[in-house]
XYZ file of N, CA, C and O in Angstrom:
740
model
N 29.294 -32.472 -47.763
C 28.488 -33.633 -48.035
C 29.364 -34.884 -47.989
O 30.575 -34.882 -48.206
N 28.528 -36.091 -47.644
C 29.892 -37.683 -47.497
C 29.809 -37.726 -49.332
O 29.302 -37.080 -50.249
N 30.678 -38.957 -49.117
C 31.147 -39.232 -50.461
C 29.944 -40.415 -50.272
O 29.208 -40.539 -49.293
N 29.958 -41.036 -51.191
C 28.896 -42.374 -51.450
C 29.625 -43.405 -50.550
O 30.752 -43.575 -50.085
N 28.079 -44.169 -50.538
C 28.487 -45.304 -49.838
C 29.278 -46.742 -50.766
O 29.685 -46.507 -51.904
N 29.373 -47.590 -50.419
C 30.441 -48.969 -51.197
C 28.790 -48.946 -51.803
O 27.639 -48.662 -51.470
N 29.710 -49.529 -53.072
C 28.442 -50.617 -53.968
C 28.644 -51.763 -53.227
O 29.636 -52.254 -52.689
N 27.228 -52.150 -53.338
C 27.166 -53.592 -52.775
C 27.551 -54.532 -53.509
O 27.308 -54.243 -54.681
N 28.225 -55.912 -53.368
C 28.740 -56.582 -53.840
C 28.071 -57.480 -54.569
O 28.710 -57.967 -55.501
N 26.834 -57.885 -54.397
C 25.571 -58.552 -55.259
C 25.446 -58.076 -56.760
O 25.442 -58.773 -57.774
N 25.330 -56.493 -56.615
C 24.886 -55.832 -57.790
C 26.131 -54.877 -58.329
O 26.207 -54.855 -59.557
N 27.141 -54.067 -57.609
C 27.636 -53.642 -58.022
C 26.976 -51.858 -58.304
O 27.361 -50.967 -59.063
N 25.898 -51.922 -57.340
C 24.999 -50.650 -57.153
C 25.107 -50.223 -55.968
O 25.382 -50.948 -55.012
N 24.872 -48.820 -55.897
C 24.633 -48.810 -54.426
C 23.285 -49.074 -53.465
O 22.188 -49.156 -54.016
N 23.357 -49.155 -52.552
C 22.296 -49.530 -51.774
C 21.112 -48.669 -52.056
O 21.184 -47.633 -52.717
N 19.868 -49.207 -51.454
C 18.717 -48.209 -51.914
C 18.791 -47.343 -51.347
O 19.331 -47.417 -50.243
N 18.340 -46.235 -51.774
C 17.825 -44.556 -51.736
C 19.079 -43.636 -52.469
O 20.157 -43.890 -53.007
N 18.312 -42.476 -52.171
C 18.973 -41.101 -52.760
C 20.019 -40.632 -52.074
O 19.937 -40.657 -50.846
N 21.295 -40.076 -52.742
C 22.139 -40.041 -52.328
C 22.820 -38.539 -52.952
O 23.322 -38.489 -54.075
N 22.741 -37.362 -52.038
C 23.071 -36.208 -52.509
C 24.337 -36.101 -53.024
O 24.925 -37.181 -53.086
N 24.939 -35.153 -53.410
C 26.217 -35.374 -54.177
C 26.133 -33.444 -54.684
O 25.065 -32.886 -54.935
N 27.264 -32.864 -54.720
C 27.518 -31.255 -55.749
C 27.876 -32.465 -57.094
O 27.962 -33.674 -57.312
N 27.980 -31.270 -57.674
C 28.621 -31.322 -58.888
C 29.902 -31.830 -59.467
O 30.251 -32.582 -60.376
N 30.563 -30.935 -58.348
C 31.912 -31.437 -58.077
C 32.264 -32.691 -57.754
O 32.971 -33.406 -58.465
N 31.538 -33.174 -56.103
C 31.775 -34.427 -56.217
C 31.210 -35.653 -56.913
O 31.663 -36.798 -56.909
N 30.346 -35.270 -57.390
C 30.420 -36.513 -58.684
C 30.793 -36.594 -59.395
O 30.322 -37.553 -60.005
N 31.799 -35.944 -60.085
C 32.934 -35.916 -60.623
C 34.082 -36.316 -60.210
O 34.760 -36.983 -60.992
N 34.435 -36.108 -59.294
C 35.375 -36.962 -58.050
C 35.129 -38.245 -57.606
O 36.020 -39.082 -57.458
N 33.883 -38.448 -57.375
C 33.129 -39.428 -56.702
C 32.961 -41.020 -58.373
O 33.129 -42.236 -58.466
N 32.616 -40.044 -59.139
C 31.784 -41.208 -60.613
C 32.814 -41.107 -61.523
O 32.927 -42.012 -62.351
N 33.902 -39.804 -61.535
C 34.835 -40.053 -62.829
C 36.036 -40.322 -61.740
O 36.312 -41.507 -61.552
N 36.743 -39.377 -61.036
C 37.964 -39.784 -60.806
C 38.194 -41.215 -59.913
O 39.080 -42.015 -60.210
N 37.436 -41.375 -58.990
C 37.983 -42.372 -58.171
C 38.803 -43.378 -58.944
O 38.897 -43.707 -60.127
N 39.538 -43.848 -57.428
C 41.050 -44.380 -57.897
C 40.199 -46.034 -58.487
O 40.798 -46.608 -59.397
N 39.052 -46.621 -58.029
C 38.145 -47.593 -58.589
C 38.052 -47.072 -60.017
O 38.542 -47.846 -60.839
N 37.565 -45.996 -60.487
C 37.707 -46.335 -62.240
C 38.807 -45.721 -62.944
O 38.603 -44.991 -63.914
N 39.822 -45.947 -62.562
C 40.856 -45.370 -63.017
C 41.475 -46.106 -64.545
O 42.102 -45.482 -65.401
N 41.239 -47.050 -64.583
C 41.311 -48.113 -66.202
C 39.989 -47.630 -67.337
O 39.853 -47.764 -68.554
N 39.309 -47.140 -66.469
C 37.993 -46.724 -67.331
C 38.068 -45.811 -69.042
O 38.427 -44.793 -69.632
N 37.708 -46.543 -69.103
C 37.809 -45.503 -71.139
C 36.894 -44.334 -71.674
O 37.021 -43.514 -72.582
N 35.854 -44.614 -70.675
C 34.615 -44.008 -71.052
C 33.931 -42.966 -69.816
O 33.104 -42.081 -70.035
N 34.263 -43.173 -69.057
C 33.665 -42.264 -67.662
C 34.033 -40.552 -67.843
O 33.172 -39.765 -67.450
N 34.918 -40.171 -68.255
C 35.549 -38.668 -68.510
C 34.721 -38.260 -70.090
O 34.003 -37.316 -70.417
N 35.249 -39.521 -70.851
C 34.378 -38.802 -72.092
C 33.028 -38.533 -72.256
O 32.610 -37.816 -73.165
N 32.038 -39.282 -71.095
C 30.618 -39.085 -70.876
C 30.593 -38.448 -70.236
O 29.574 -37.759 -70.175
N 31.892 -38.160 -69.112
C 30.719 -36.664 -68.089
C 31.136 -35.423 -69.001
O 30.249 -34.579 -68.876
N 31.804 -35.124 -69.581
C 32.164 -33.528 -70.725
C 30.906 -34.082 -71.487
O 30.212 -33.072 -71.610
N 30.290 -35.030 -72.014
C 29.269 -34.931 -72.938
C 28.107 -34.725 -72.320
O 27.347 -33.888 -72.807
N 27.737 -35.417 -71.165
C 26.747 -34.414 -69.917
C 27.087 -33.328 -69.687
O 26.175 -32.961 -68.947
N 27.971 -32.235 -69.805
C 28.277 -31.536 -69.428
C 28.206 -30.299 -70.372
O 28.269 -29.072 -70.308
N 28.038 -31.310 -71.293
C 27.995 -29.976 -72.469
C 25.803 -30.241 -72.609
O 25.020 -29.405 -73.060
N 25.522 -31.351 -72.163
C 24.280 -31.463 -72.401
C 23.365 -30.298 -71.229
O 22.551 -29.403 -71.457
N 23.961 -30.830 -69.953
C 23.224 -29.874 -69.225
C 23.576 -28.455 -69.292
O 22.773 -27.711 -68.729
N 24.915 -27.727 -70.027
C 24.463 -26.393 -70.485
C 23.588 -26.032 -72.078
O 23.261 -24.923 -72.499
N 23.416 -27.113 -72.593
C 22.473 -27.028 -73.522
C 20.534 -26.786 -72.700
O 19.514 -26.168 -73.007
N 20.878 -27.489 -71.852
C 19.394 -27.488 -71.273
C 19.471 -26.220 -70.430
O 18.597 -25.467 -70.859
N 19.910 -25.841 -69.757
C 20.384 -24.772 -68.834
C 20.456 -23.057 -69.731
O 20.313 -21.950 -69.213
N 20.649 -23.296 -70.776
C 20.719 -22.510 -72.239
C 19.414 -22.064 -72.118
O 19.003 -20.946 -71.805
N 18.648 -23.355 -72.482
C 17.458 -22.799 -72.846
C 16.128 -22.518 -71.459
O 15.106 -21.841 -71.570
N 16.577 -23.248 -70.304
C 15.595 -23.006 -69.336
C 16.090 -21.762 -68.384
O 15.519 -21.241 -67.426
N 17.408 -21.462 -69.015
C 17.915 -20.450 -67.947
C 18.818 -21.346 -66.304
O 19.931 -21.141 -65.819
N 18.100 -21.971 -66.037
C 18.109 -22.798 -64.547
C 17.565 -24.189 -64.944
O 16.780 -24.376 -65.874
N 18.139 -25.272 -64.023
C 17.702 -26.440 -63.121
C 17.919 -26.199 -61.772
O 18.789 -25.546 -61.196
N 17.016 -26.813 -61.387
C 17.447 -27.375 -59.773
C 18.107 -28.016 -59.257
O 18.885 -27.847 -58.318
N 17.752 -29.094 -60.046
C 18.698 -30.276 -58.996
C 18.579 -31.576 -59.896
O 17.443 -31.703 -60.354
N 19.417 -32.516 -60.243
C 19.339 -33.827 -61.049
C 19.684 -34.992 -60.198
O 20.372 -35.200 -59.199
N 18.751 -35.818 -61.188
C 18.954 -36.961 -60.404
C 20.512 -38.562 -61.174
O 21.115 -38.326 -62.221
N 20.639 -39.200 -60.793
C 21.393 -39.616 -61.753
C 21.657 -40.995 -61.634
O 22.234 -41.301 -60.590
N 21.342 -42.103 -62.573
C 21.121 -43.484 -62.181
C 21.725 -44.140 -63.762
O 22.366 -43.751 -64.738
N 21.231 -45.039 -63.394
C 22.055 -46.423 -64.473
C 23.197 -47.165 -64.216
O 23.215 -47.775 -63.147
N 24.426 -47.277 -65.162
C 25.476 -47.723 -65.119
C 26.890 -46.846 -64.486
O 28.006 -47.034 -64.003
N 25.898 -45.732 -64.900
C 27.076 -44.398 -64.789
C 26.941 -44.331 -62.981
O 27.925 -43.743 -62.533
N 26.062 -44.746 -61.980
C 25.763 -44.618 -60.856
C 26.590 -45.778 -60.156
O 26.538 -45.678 -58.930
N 27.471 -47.042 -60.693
C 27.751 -48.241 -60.560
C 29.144 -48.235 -60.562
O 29.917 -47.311 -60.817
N 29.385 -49.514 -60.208
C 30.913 -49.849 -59.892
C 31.158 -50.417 -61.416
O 31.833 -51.443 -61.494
N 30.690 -49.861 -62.578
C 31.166 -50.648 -63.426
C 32.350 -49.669 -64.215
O 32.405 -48.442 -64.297
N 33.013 -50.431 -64.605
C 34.330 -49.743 -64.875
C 33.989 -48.901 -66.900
O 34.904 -48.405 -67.558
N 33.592 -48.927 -67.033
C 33.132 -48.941 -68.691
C 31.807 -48.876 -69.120
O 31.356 -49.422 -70.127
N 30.859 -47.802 -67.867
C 29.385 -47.355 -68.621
C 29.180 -47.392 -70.055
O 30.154 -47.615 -70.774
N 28.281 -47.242 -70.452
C 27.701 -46.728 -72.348
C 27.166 -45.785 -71.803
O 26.865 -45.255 -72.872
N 26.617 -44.818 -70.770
C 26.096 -43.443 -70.901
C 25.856 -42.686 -69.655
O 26.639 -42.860 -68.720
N 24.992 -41.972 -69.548
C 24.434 -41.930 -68.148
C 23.000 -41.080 -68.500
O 22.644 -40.274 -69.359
N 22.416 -41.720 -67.361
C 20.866 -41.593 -67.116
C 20.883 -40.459 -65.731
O 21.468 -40.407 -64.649
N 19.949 -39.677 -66.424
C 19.928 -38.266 -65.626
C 18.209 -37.868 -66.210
O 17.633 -38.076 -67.278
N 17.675 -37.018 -64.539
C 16.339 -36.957 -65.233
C 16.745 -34.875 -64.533
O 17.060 -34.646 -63.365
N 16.644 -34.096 -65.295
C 16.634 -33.017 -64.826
C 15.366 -32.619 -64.548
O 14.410 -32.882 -65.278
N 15.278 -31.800 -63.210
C 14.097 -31.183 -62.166
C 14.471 -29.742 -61.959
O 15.458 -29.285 -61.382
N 13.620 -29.212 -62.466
C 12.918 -27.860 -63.216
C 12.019 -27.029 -62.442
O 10.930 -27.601 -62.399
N 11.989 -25.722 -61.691
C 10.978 -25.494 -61.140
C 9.701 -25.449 -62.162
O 9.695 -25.496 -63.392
N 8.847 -25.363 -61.426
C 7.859 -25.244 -62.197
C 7.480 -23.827 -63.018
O 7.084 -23.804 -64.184
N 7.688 -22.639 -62.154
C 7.602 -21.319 -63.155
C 8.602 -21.535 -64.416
O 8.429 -21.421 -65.630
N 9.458 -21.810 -63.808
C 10.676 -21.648 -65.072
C 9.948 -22.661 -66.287
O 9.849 -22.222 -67.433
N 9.521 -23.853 -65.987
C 9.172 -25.181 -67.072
C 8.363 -24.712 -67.654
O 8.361 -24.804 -68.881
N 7.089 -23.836 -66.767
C 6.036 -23.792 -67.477
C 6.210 -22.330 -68.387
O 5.563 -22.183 -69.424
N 7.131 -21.294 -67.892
C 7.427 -20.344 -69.046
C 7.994 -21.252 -70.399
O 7.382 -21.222 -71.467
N 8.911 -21.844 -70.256
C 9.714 -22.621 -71.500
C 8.529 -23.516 -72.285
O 8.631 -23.773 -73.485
N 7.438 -23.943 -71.501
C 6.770 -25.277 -72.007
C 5.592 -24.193 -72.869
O 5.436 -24.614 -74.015
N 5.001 -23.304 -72.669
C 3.952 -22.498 -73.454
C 4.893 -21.696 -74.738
O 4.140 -21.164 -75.555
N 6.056 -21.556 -74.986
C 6.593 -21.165 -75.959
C 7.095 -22.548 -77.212
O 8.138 -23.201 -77.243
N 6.035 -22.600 -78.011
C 6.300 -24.125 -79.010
C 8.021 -24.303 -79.430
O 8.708 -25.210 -78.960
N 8.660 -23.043 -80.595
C 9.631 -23.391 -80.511
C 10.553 -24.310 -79.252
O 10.894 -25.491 -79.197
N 10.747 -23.148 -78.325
C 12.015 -23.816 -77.381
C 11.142 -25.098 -76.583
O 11.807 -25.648 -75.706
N 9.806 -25.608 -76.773
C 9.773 -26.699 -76.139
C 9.702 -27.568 -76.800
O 9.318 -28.649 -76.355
N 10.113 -27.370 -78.337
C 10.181 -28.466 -79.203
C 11.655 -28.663 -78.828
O 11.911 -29.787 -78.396
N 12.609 -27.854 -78.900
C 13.887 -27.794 -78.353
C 14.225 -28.619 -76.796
O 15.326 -29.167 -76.811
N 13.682 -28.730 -75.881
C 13.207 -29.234 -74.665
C 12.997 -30.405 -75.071
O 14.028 -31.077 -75.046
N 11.997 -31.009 -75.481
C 11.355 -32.207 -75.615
C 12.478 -32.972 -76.526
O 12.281 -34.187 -76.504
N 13.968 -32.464 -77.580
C 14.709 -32.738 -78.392
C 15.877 -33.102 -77.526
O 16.441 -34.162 -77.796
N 16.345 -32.354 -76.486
C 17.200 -32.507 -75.242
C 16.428 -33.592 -74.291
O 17.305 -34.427 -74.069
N 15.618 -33.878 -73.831
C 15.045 -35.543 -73.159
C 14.888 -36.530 -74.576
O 14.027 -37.389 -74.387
N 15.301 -36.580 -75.477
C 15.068 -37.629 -76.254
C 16.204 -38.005 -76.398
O 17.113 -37.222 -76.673
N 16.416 -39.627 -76.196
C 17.894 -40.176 -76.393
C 18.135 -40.693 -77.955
O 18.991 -41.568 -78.080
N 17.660 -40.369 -78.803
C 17.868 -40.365 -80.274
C 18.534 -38.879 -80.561
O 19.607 -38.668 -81.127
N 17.851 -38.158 -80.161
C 18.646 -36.679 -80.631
C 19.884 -36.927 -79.776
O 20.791 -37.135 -80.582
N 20.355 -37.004 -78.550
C 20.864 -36.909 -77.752
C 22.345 -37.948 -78.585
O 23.499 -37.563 -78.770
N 21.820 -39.098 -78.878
C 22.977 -39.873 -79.916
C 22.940 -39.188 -80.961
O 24.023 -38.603 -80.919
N 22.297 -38.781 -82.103
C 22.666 -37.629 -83.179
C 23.759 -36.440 -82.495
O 24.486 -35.706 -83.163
N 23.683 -36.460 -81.325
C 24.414 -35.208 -81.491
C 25.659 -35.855 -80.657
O 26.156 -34.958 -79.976
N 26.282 -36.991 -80.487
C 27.210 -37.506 -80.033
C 27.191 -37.221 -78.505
O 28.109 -36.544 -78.043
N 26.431 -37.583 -77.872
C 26.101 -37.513 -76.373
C 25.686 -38.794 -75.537
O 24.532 -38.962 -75.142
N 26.416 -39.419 -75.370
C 25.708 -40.837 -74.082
C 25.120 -40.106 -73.313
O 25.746 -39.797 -72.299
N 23.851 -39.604 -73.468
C 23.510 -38.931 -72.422
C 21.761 -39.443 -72.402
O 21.113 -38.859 -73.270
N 21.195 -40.128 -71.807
C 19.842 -40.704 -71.688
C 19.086 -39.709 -70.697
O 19.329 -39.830 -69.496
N 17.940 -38.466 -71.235
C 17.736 -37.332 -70.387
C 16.063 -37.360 -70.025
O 15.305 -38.072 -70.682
N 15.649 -36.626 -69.066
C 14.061 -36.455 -68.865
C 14.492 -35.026 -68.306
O 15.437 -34.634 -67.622
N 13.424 -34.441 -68.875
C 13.481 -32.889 -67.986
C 12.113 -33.153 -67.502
O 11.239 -33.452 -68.315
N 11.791 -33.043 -65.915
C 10.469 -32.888 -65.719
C 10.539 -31.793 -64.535
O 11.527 -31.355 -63.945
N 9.280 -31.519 -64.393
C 8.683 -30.450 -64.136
C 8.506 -30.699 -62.067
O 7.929 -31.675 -61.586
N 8.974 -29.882 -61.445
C 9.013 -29.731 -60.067
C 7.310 -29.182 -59.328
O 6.821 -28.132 -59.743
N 6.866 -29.681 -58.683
C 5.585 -29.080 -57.719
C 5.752 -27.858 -57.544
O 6.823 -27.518 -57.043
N 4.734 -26.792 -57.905
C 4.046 -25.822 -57.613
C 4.005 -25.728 -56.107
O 4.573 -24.804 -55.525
N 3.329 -26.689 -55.456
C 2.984 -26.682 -54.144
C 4.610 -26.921 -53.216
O 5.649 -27.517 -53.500
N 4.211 -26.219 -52.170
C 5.275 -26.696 -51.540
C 5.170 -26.926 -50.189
O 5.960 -27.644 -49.576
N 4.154 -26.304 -49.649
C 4.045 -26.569 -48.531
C 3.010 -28.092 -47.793
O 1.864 -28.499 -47.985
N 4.203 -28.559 -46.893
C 3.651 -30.168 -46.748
C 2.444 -30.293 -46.707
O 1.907 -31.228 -47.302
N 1.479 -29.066 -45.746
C 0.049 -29.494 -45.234
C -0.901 -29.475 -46.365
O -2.064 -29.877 -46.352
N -0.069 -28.813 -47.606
C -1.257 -28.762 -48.283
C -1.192 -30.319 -49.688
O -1.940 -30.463 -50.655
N -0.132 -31.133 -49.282
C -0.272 -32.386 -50.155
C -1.530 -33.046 -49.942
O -1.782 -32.819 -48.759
N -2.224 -33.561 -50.304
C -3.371 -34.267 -50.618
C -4.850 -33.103 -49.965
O -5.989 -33.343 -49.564
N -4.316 -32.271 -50.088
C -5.847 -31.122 -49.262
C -6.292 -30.813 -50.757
O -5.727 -30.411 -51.774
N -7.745 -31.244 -50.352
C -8.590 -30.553 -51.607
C -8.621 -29.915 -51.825
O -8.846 -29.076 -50.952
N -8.459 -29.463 -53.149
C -8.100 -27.830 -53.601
C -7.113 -27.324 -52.777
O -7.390 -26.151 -52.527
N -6.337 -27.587 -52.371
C -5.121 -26.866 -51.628
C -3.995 -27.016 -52.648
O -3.240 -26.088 -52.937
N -3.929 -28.229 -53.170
C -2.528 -28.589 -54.006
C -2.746 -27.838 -55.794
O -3.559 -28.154 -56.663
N -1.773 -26.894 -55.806
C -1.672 -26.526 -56.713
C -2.458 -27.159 -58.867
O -1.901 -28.026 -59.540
N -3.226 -26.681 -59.141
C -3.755 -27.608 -60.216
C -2.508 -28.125 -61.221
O -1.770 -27.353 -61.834
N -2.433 -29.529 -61.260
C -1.553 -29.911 -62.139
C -0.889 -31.022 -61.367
O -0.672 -32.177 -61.731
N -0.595 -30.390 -60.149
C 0.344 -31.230 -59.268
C 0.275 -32.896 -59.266
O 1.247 -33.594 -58.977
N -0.835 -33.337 -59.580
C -0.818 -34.128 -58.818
C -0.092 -35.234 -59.824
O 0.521 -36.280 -59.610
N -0.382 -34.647 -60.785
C 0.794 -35.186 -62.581
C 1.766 -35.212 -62.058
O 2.169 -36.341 -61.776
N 2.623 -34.048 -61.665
C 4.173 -33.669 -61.462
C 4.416 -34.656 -60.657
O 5.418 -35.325 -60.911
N 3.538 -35.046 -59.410
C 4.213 -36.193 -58.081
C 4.077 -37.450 -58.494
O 4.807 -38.311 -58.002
N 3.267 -37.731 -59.320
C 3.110 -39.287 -60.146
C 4.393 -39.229 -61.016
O 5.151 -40.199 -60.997
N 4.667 -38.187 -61.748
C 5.966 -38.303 -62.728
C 7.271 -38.184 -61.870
O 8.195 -38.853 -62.332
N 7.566 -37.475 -60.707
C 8.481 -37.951 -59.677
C 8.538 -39.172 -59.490
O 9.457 -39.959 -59.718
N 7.078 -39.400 -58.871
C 7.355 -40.601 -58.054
C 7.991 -41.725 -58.817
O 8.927 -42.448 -58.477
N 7.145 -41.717 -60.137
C 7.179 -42.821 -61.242
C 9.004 -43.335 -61.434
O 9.537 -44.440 -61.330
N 9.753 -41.507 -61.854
C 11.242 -41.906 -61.980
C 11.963 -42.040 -60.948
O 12.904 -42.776 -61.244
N 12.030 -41.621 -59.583
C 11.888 -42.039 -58.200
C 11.822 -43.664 -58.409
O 12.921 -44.195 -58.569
N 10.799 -44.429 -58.425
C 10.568 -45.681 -58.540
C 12.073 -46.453 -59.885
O 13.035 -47.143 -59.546
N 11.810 -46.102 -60.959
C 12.383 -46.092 -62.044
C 13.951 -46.388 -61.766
O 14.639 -47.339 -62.136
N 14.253 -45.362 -61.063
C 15.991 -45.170 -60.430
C 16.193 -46.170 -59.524
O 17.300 -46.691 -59.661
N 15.542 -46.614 -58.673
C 16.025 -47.538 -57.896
C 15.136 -49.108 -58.254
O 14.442 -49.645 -57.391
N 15.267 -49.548 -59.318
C 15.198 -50.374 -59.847
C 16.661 -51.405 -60.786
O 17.132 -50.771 -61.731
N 17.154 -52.504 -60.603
C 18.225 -52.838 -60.771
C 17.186 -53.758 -62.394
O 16.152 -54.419 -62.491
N 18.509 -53.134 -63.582
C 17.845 -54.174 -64.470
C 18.198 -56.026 -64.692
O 19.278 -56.572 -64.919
N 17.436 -56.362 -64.597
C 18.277 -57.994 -64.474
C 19.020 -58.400 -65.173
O 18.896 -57.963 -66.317
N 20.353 -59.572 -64.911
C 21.347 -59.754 -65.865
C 21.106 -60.845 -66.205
O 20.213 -61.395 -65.560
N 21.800 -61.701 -67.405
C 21.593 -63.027 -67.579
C 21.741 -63.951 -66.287
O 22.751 -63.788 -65.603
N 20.918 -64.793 -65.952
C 20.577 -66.045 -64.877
C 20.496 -65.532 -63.561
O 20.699 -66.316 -62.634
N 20.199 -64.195 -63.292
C 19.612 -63.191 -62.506
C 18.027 -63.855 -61.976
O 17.838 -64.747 -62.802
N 17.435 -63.853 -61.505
C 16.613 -64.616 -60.712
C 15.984 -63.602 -59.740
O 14.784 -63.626 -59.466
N 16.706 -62.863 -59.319
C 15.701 -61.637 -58.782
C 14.998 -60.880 -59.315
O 15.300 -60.084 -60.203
N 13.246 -61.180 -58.463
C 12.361 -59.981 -58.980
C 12.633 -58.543 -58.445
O 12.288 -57.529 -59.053
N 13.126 -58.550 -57.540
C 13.122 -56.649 -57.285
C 14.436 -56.666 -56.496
O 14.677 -57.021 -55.342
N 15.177 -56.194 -57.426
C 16.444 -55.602 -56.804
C 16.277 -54.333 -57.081
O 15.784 -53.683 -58.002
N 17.106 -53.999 -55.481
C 16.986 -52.290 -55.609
C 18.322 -51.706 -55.812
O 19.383 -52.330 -55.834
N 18.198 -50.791 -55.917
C 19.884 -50.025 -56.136
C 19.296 -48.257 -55.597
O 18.082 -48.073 -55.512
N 19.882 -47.561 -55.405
C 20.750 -46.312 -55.259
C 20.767 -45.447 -56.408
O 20.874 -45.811 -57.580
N 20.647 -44.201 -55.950
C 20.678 -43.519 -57.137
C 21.640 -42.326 -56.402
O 22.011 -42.372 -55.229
N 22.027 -40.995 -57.596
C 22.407 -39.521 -57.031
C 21.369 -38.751 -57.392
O 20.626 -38.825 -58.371
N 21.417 -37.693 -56.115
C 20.530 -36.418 -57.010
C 21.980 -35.570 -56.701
O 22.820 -35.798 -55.831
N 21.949 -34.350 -57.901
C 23.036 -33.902 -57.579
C 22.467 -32.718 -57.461
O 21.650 -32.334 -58.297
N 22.899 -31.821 -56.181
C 23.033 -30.521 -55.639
C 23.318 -29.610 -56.327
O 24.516 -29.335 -56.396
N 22.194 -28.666 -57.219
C 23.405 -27.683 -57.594
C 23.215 -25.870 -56.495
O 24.047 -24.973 -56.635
């Protein structure tokens, strides 16, 4: 896989869209590069993601694939956390989501209050992946799996969400876009 592209110099984000990445290299790519090498905080937040997504991984067994945006996605030398929305197949979510305990547990791992109780910069969403998969049957009546059409609004929604730049003081732009990772596992 390439490494990321330059942040753009406006924002200090990367350019719009999704940008695959392993595991590995975003770790290479978001902690080591020789760009945050003064950084104080980039190593101590990815071990605290790291201990977060085997907390989630604990209890769902599996993820798929994450996505990963904010500050932690940026040329900034000294994040406060990172924003990650984990994507879940759907058998797996919906076994975990009909058992109350572990989805009170679930719903405790996407909340960024528990997530600071438990000493984690870690800002989380676990949502739930399409049932459907095959293209012809997106928008076919009664073809698309019941539920779905929630799951692609809640994609789309953090999809939208991620490539949104938040404005800074005397910032003047209505829609700046930025770049996000999904990371490969």
């Amino acid at each position: 896989m390439p490494s990321l592209p330059p942040f753009l110099p406006a924002t200090d984000t990367l350019p719009p869209g999704r940008f695959p990445l392993s595991w590995e290299e975003v770790e290479k790519e978001l902690v080591w590069h020789r760009r945050f090498a003064a950084s104080t905080t980039r190593w101590e937040i990815f071990k605290e993601w790291t201990l977060h997504r085997a907390a989630v991984e604990a209890v769902l067994g599996s993820v798929s694939r994450m996505w990963l945006a904010g500050s932690f996605v940026s040329g900034k030398i000294d994040p406060s956390d990172v924003d990650v929305t984990y994507l879940v197949a759907h058998d797996v979510y919906d076994a975990h989501a009909a058992d109350s305990d572990l989805a009170e547990y679930l719903d405790n791992l996407g909340t960024r209050d528990w997530c600071v109780a438990q000493h984690m910069r870690v800002d989380a969403r676990i949502l739930r992946l399409p049932e459907t998969v095959r293209f012809q049957d997106l928008g076919v009546t009664g073809a698309m799996a019941p539920g779905d059409r929630d799951v692609f609004y809640q994609l789309g929604l953090f999809d939208e969400i991620w490539q949104r730049c938040r404005p800074t003081m005397g910032d003047t732009r209505t829609d700046s876009r930025r770049g996000y990772v999904e990371v490969l596992l």
